[in-house]
Coordinates of C-alpha atoms and ligand atoms in Angstrom, one line a residue:
X1 CA 26.5 -26.5 -10.0
X2 CA 25.6 -23.3 -12.0
X3 CA 23.6 -20.6 -11.0
X4 CA 21.6 -18.9 -13.8
X5 CA 18.4 -16.9 -14.0
X6 CA 17.8 -17.6 -17.6
X7 CA 14.1 -18.6 -18.1
X8 CA 13.5 -22.3 -19.5
X9 CA 10.0 -23.5 -20.6
X10 CA 10.2 -27.5 -20.1
X11 CA 8.3 -29.5 -22.2
X12 CA 5.9 -31.2 -19.6
X13 CA 4.3 -34.5 -21.0
X14 CA 3.1 -36.0 -17.6
X15 CA 6.0 -38.6 -17.8
X16 CA 8.7 -39.0 -15.3
X17 CA 11.6 -37.8 -17.6
X18 CA 10.2 -34.4 -18.3
X19 CA 9.4 -34.2 -14.7
X20 CA 12.9 -34.7 -13.4
X21 CA 14.4 -32.5 -16.2
X22 CA 11.8 -29.8 -14.5
X23 CA 13.3 -30.6 -11.2
X24 CA 17.1 -30.6 -12.2
X25 CA 16.5 -27.3 -13.8
X26 CA 15.5 -25.7 -10.8
X27 CA 18.1 -27.0 -8.7
X28 CA 20.6 -25.4 -11.4
X29 CA 19.0 -22.2 -10.7
X30 CA 17.0 -21.6 -13.5
X31 CA 13.4 -20.1 -13.8
X32 CA 11.5 -22.8 -14.7
X33 CA 7.7 -23.0 -16.3
X34 CA 6.1 -26.0 -17.9
X35 CA 4.5 -26.3 -21.0
X36 CA 2.0 -29.2 -21.8
X37 CA 1.3 -29.3 -25.6
X38 CA -2.1 -31.0 -27.0
X39 CA -1.5 -31.8 -30.5
X40 CA -4.0 -34.2 -31.5
X41 CA -7.8 -33.7 -31.0
X42 CA -9.4 -36.9 -29.6
X43 CA -12.9 -36.6 -30.4
X44 CA -12.0 -39.2 -33.4
X45 CA -14.7 -42.0 -32.3
X46 CA -12.2 -44.2 -30.2
X47 CA -12.1 -44.8 -26.6
X48 CA -8.4 -43.6 -26.2
X49 CA -8.0 -40.7 -24.3
X50 CA -4.8 -40.3 -22.5
X51 CA -4.4 -36.3 -22.6
X52 CA -6.5 -35.7 -20.0
X53 CA -4.5 -37.8 -17.6
X54 CA -1.2 -36.5 -18.4
X55 CA -2.2 -33.2 -18.2
X56 CA -3.3 -33.8 -14.8
X57 CA 0.0 -35.6 -14.1
X58 CA 2.2 -32.5 -15.6
X59 CA -0.1 -30.3 -13.4
X60 CA 0.5 -32.1 -10.1
X61 CA 4.4 -32.3 -10.8
X62 CA 4.4 -28.6 -11.7
X63 CA 2.4 -27.6 -8.5
X64 CA 4.6 -30.0 -6.2
X65 CA 7.6 -27.9 -7.9
X66 CA 5.8 -24.9 -7.7
X67 CA 6.0 -23.7 -11.3
X68 CA 3.4 -22.5 -13.4
X69 CA 2.4 -24.7 -16.4
X70 CA 1.1 -23.4 -19.7
X71 CA -1.2 -25.5 -22.1
X72 CA -1.2 -25.1 -26.1
X73 CA -2.9 -26.9 -28.7
X74 CA -0.9 -27.3 -31.9
X75 CA -3.2 -29.9 -33.5
X76 CA -3.6 -27.8 -36.5
X77 CA 0.2 -27.6 -37.2
X78 CA 0.8 -31.6 -36.3
X79 CA -2.3 -32.4 -38.6
X80 CA -0.5 -30.2 -41.4
X81 CA 3.0 -30.7 -40.9
X82 CA 3.3 -34.4 -39.5
X83 CA 0.1 -36.4 -40.1
X84 CA -0.6 -36.0 -43.6
X85 CA 3.1 -36.8 -44.1
X86 CA 2.6 -40.1 -42.4
X87 CA -0.5 -40.9 -44.2
X88 CA 1.0 -40.0 -47.5
X89 CA 4.0 -42.8 -46.6
X90 CA 1.8 -45.2 -45.9
X91 CA -0.2 -44.4 -49.0
X92 CA 3.2 -44.8 -51.0
X93 CA 3.7 -48.3 -49.2
X94 CA 6.1 -47.2 -46.6
X95 CA 6.6 -47.7 -42.9
X96 CA 7.1 -43.8 -41.8
X97 CA 8.5 -42.7 -38.3
X98 CA 6.2 -40.0 -37.6
X99 CA 8.0 -39.1 -34.0
X100 CA 11.0 -37.7 -36.2
X101 CA 9.1 -35.3 -38.3
X102 CA 7.0 -34.4 -34.9
X103 CA 10.6 -33.5 -33.4
X104 CA 11.7 -31.3 -36.2
X105 CA 8.4 -29.5 -36.9
X106 CA 6.5 -29.2 -33.3
X107 CA 8.8 -29.8 -30.4
X108 CA 11.8 -28.0 -31.6
X109 CA 9.9 -25.4 -33.9
X110 CA 6.5 -24.3 -33.0
X111 CA 7.4 -25.2 -29.3
X112 CA 10.6 -22.9 -29.4
X113 CA 8.5 -20.2 -30.9
X114 CA 6.1 -20.6 -28.5
X115 CA 8.6 -20.4 -25.7
X116 CA 10.1 -17.0 -27.3
X117 CA 6.5 -15.7 -26.9
X118 CA 6.4 -16.5 -23.4
X119 CA 10.0 -14.7 -22.8
X120 CA 12.4 -17.5 -22.8
X121 CA 15.4 -18.1 -24.7
X122 CA 15.6 -22.0 -23.9
X123 CA 13.3 -24.9 -24.1
X124 CA 14.1 -28.0 -22.4
X125 CA 13.0 -31.7 -22.9
X126 CA 13.1 -34.8 -21.1
X127 CA 14.9 -36.6 -24.4
X128 CA 17.8 -38.9 -23.2
X129 CA 20.4 -37.0 -25.3
X130 CA 23.6 -34.9 -24.6
X131 CA 24.8 -31.7 -26.1
X132 CA 28.6 -31.2 -26.8
X133 CA 30.3 -28.5 -28.8
X134 CA 33.3 -28.3 -31.3
X135 CA 35.5 -25.6 -32.6
X136 CA 35.2 -25.0 -36.2
X137 CA 37.0 -22.8 -38.4
X138 CA 40.1 -21.0 -38.2
X139 CA 41.3 -18.5 -35.4
X140 CA 43.9 -17.0 -37.6
X141 CA 41.2 -16.3 -40.3
X142 CA 38.7 -15.1 -37.6
X143 CA 36.3 -17.9 -38.6
X144 CA 36.7 -19.8 -35.3
X145 CA 33.5 -20.7 -33.5
X146 CA 31.8 -23.1 -31.2
X147 CA 29.2 -25.1 -32.8
X148 CA 26.7 -27.4 -30.8
X149 CA 26.4 -30.9 -31.5
X150 CA 24.1 -33.6 -30.5
X151 CA 25.7 -36.8 -28.4
X152 CA 23.9 -39.8 -27.4
X153 CA 22.4 -40.1 -24.3
X154 CA 24.2 -41.4 -21.7
X155 CA 22.1 -44.3 -20.9
X156 CA 22.4 -46.4 -24.0
X157 CA 19.4 -48.4 -23.3
X158 CA 17.6 -45.0 -23.6
X159 CA 19.4 -42.9 -26.2
X160 CA 16.8 -41.1 -27.9
X161 CA 19.3 -39.3 -30.6
X162 CA 17.9 -41.3 -33.3
X163 CA 14.6 -39.5 -33.1
X164 CA 16.3 -36.1 -33.0
X165 CA 18.7 -36.1 -35.6
X166 CA 16.3 -34.1 -38.1
X167 CA 16.4 -31.2 -35.7
X168 CA 18.7 -28.1 -37.0
X169 CA 21.9 -27.4 -35.1
X170 CA 20.1 -23.8 -34.2
X171 CA 17.3 -25.6 -32.2
X172 CA 19.6 -28.0 -30.4
X173 CA 21.5 -24.8 -29.2
X174 CA 18.5 -23.8 -28.0
X175 CA 17.5 -26.9 -26.0
X176 CA 18.7 -28.2 -22.6
X177 CA 18.3 -31.8 -22.2
X178 CA 18.7 -32.4 -18.6
X179 CA 18.2 -36.1 -18.2
X180 CA 20.9 -36.8 -20.9
X181 CA 23.3 -37.3 -18.6
X182 CA 21.8 -39.6 -16.4
X183 CA 20.6 -43.4 -16.5
X184 CA 17.0 -44.1 -16.3
X185 CA 17.2 -45.8 -12.9
X186 CA 18.5 -42.6 -11.3
X187 CA 15.6 -40.4 -12.9
X188 CA 13.2 -42.8 -11.5
X189 CA 15.0 -42.4 -8.0
X190 CA 15.1 -38.8 -8.1
X191 CA 11.6 -38.4 -9.2
X192 CA 10.7 -40.9 -6.1
X193 CA 13.0 -39.0 -3.8
X194 CA 11.2 -35.6 -4.6
X195 CA 7.7 -37.3 -4.2
X196 CA 6.4 -37.0 -7.9
X197 CA 3.6 -38.6 -8.8
X198 CA 5.1 -39.5 -12.3
X199 CA 8.0 -41.5 -10.7
X200 CA 6.3 -45.0 -11.3
X201 CA 4.4 -44.3 -14.3
X202 CA 5.5 -46.5 -17.2
X203 CA 7.5 -45.1 -20.4
X204 CA 5.3 -44.2 -23.0
X205 CA 4.9 -46.0 -26.2
X206 CA 2.9 -45.3 -29.5
X207 CA 3.0 -42.5 -31.6
X208 CA 3.9 -39.0 -29.7
X209 CA 0.6 -37.2 -29.2
X210 CA -1.5 -39.9 -30.7
X211 CA -0.6 -42.2 -28.2
X212 CA -1.2 -45.7 -28.1
X213 CA -4.5 -47.2 -29.9
X214 CA -5.3 -50.2 -32.1
X215 CA -3.1 -49.2 -34.9
X216 CA -5.0 -51.0 -37.8
X217 CA -8.4 -49.5 -36.5
X218 CA -6.7 -46.3 -36.3
X219 CA -5.0 -46.2 -39.7
X220 CA -8.2 -47.9 -41.3
X221 CA -10.2 -44.3 -40.4
X222 CA -7.9 -42.6 -42.6
X223 CA -6.8 -45.0 -45.6
X224 CA -9.1 -47.5 -47.2
X225 CA -7.8 -50.8 -46.8
X226 CA -7.2 -52.6 -50.0
X227 CA -6.9 -56.4 -49.6
X228 CA -4.7 -58.5 -52.1
X229 CA -2.8 -61.8 -52.4
X230 CA 0.7 -63.2 -50.6
X231 CA 2.9 -64.9 -52.7
X232 CA 6.2 -66.6 -52.5
X233 CA 9.3 -65.0 -54.3
X234 CA 8.2 -67.2 -57.5
X235 CA 4.8 -66.2 -57.7
X236 CA 2.9 -68.9 -55.9
X237 CA 0.0 -67.6 -54.4
X238 CA -0.5 -68.5 -50.5
X239 CA -2.7 -66.4 -48.9
X240 CA -4.5 -62.8 -48.7
X241 CA -3.2 -59.8 -47.2
X242 CA -5.5 -57.2 -45.6
X243 CA -3.6 -54.1 -47.2
X244 CA 0.1 -53.4 -47.7
X245 CA 0.0 -50.8 -45.2
X246 CA -0.6 -53.1 -42.2
X247 CA 2.3 -54.9 -42.7
X248 CA 6.0 -54.4 -41.9
X249 CA 9.1 -55.9 -43.3
X250 CA 10.3 -58.7 -41.5
X251 CA 7.1 -59.1 -39.5
X252 CA 6.3 -62.6 -38.6
X253 CA 3.0 -62.3 -37.0
X254 CA -0.3 -62.0 -38.4
X255 CA 0.3 -63.5 -41.8
X256 CA -2.3 -66.4 -41.1
X257 CA -0.6 -68.5 -43.4
X258 CA 0.3 -72.1 -42.6
X259 CA -0.4 -75.8 -43.1
X260 CA 0.4 -75.6 -46.9
X261 CA 0.8 -78.8 -48.5
X262 CA 3.8 -77.6 -50.4
X263 CA 6.1 -76.3 -47.9
X264 CA 7.5 -76.9 -44.6
X265 CA 6.0 -76.0 -41.1
X266 CA 8.7 -73.2 -40.9
X267 CA 7.1 -69.4 -40.0
X268 CA 6.8 -67.0 -43.0
X269 CA 8.0 -63.7 -42.9
X270 CA 7.2 -60.1 -44.8
X271 CA 10.0 -59.8 -47.5
X272 CA 8.7 -57.5 -50.0
X273 CA 5.4 -55.1 -50.4
X274 CA 4.7 -54.7 -54.2
X275 CA 2.8 -51.8 -54.3
X276 CA 2.3 -51.8 -58.0
X277 CA 0.6 -55.3 -57.9
X278 CA -0.7 -54.9 -54.1
X279 CA 1.1 -58.2 -53.5
X280 CA 2.9 -59.2 -50.2
X281 CA 6.0 -61.4 -50.6
X282 CA 6.4 -63.8 -47.9
X283 CA 9.5 -66.3 -47.3
X284 CA 10.1 -68.9 -45.0
X285 CA 12.9 -68.8 -42.5
X286 CA 14.1 -65.6 -39.9
X287 CA 17.0 -65.5 -42.0
X288 CA 16.2 -65.9 -45.6
X289 CA 18.5 -63.9 -47.8
X290 CA 15.6 -61.6 -49.3
X291 CA 15.3 -60.1 -45.5
X292 CA 18.7 -58.9 -45.5
X293 CA 20.0 -55.6 -47.0
X294 CA 23.3 -54.7 -48.2
X295 CA 22.9 -51.2 -49.3
X296 CA 20.6 -48.2 -49.2
X297 CA 19.9 -45.0 -51.0
X298 CA 17.9 -42.3 -48.5
X299 CA 16.0 -39.1 -49.7
X300 CA 17.7 -36.1 -48.9
X301 CA 19.4 -35.9 -45.6
X302 CA 18.9 -33.7 -42.6
X303 CA 22.2 -33.0 -41.4
X304 CA 22.4 -31.5 -38.0
X305 CA 25.0 -29.3 -39.2
X306 CA 23.2 -28.0 -41.9
X307 CA 25.9 -30.1 -44.3
X308 CA 27.5 -33.7 -45.0
X309 CA 30.4 -34.3 -42.8
X310 CA 33.8 -32.8 -44.0
X311 CA 35.7 -36.1 -43.8
X312 CA 33.9 -38.8 -46.1
X313 CA 33.8 -42.8 -45.6
X314 CA 33.2 -44.7 -42.5
X315 CA 30.7 -44.2 -40.0
X316 CA 28.2 -46.1 -38.0
X317 CA 24.5 -45.8 -38.7
X318 CA 21.3 -47.3 -37.3
X319 CA 18.2 -48.2 -39.5
X320 CA 15.6 -48.4 -36.7
X321 CA 15.7 -47.2 -33.1
X322 CA 17.1 -49.7 -30.8
X323 CA 19.3 -50.9 -32.8
X324 CA 23.2 -51.4 -32.4
X325 CA 25.2 -48.9 -34.6
X326 CA 26.7 -51.0 -37.5
X327 CA 29.9 -49.9 -39.3
X328 CA 29.1 -48.6 -43.1
X329 CA 30.9 -46.7 -46.0
X330 CA 29.1 -43.5 -46.9
X331 CA 29.0 -41.9 -50.2
X332 CA 26.8 -38.6 -50.7
X333 CA 24.8 -38.1 -53.9
X334 CA 23.8 -34.7 -55.8
X335 CA 20.2 -35.1 -54.9
X336 CA 21.3 -34.6 -51.2
X337 CA 20.7 -38.2 -50.2
X338 CA 23.2 -41.0 -49.3
X339 CA 24.2 -44.3 -50.3
X340 CA 25.5 -46.3 -47.6
X341 CA 27.0 -49.7 -47.8
X342 CA 26.9 -51.8 -44.5
X343 CA 29.9 -54.2 -43.6
X344 CA 27.5 -56.8 -42.7
X345 CA 23.9 -57.3 -44.2
X346 CA 21.3 -55.9 -42.1
X347 CA 18.1 -57.4 -41.5
X348 CA 14.6 -55.8 -42.4
X349 CA 15.8 -52.8 -43.2
X350 CA 12.4 -50.6 -44.2
X351 CA 11.8 -48.1 -46.6
X352 CA 9.9 -44.9 -45.0
X353 CA 12.1 -45.8 -41.6
X354 CA 15.0 -43.5 -41.2
X355 CA 19.1 -44.0 -41.6
X356 CA 20.8 -42.1 -38.8
X357 CA 24.7 -41.7 -39.3
X358 CA 27.0 -41.4 -36.0
X359 CA 30.8 -40.3 -35.6
X360 CA 31.2 -42.1 -32.5
X361 CA 29.1 -40.4 -29.9
X362 CA 27.9 -37.6 -32.0
X363 CA 24.9 -37.7 -34.1
X364 CA 25.5 -36.1 -37.4
X365 CA 22.0 -36.5 -39.2
X366 CA 19.7 -38.5 -41.0
X367 CA 17.6 -39.4 -44.0
X368 CA 14.4 -41.6 -44.8
X369 CA 15.3 -44.9 -46.6
X370 CA 14.2 -44.9 -50.0
X371 CA 15.7 -48.0 -51.5
X372 CA 17.3 -51.2 -50.2
X373 CA 19.4 -53.7 -52.1
X374 CA 20.5 -57.3 -51.0
X375 CA 23.2 -59.6 -51.7
X376 CA 22.0 -60.6 -54.7
X377 CA 21.5 -57.2 -56.6
X378 CA 23.7 -54.3 -56.6
X379 CA 23.4 -50.5 -56.5
X380 CA 22.4 -49.4 -60.4
Ligands
LIG401 N1 2.4 -33.4 -24.5 C1 3.7 -33.0 -24.4 N2 3.6 -31.6 -24.1 C2 5.1 -30.8 -23.8 N3 6.0 -31.6 -24.2 C3 5.8 -33.1 -24.4 C4 4.7 -34.0 -24.8 N4 5.1 -34.8 -24.9 C5 6.4 -35.0 -25.2 N5 7.1 -33.8 -24.6 C6 8.4 -33.5 -24.5 O1 9.3 -34.6 -25.2 C7 10.1 -35.5 -24.4 C8 10.1 -36.9 -25.0 O2 8.9 -37.3 -25.2 P1 8.6 -38.9 -25.5 O3 7.3 -39.0 -25.6 O4 10.0 -39.5 -26.0 O5 8.6 -39.2 -23.8 P2 9.5 -39.8 -22.7 O6 11.2 -39.8 -23.1 O7 8.6 -41.0 -22.2 O8 9.4 -38.9 -21.8 P3 8.5 -38.5 -20.6 O9 9.0 -39.6 -19.4 O10 8.7 -37.1 -20.2 O11 7.2 -38.7 -21.2 C9 9.3 -35.4 -23.2 O12 10.2 -35.6 -22.1 C10 8.7 -33.7 -23.0 O13 9.7 -33.2 -22.9

């Protein structure tokens, strides 16, 4: 194991992954301190209040490991740079992924600046990703340099590169990802062996820093619901929706449609959110062609290396977390976005979610999905 005296600030969430990250860095000889961030002010009238418990767990782990725990509140930055965008996306009829923005704007920006203030050159998180390096440029021209790369985590069930694709190269270079080289069961085992209180804590779900809440109630506090009609693709009205923002493409549950005289008993799925008319279009059958996407276009991409890959053409992509990579053709556009054509049509590709591009194990970057086309249409 390498021995170093460098100071590292570990983002301590009160979960098992960051607990074990701190442990591993101590074992590797780093000078480790923890930081618990509170980025959401919870007096918002709901009964959900997990930050207090999480802080207590983070403190217990730091006490056990004998390291100091700092606390910081970046709620203002979170509101301005993550949450307002999140609401704007819902308002625009899309389904955003705030954790991606949170990583770029908070965990790998404000956190790094704060760590610098504490005298640390590096931060560490419990994300399941790895770091690689490539040589770029030509030695003969003196432009030869080693550049960092974001790689998928070793545990394919836990890989979190999807959420980190918008983090720039310079921030990746300043971060250590100790559990990225491990599989989750090994992480829990280490926590148990070292008697860390988080060993058996269940994985966090919900939006980072906001946590698990009844999503509909939560959103309604910020955006007024606009009920409207549910229609079939040929315009028959078959029900009422509670507000387009509450529905996700491909969703089956919660439509309240059934027992219609002219239709079979097959379940209905959300196929289109028509924002202009405030209409939800539903189709019958999990594999209805309207649920499938052949091609898509994104907003401007965040390339980890700051620019698109040098070689063009075939890559793999994910259009949502926990999806197998799918082979695709990639074409860059002048507006900074890309167009992607999938080898096989993809189900329930959702505007507002992100397309993330991979070259083997390397995560190259990604962008928010803007438009999708299915086999019945083509890119204009
Ligand atoms: N409140 C927080 N304060 C400081 N760092 C945090 C906080 N929440 C998350 N992090 C950092 O971001 C990493 C990934 O967060 P995520 O919410 O995805 O949790 P996770 O994968 O369940 O990890 P953990 O088991 O550590 O909670 C954490 O491991 C931690 O390093």
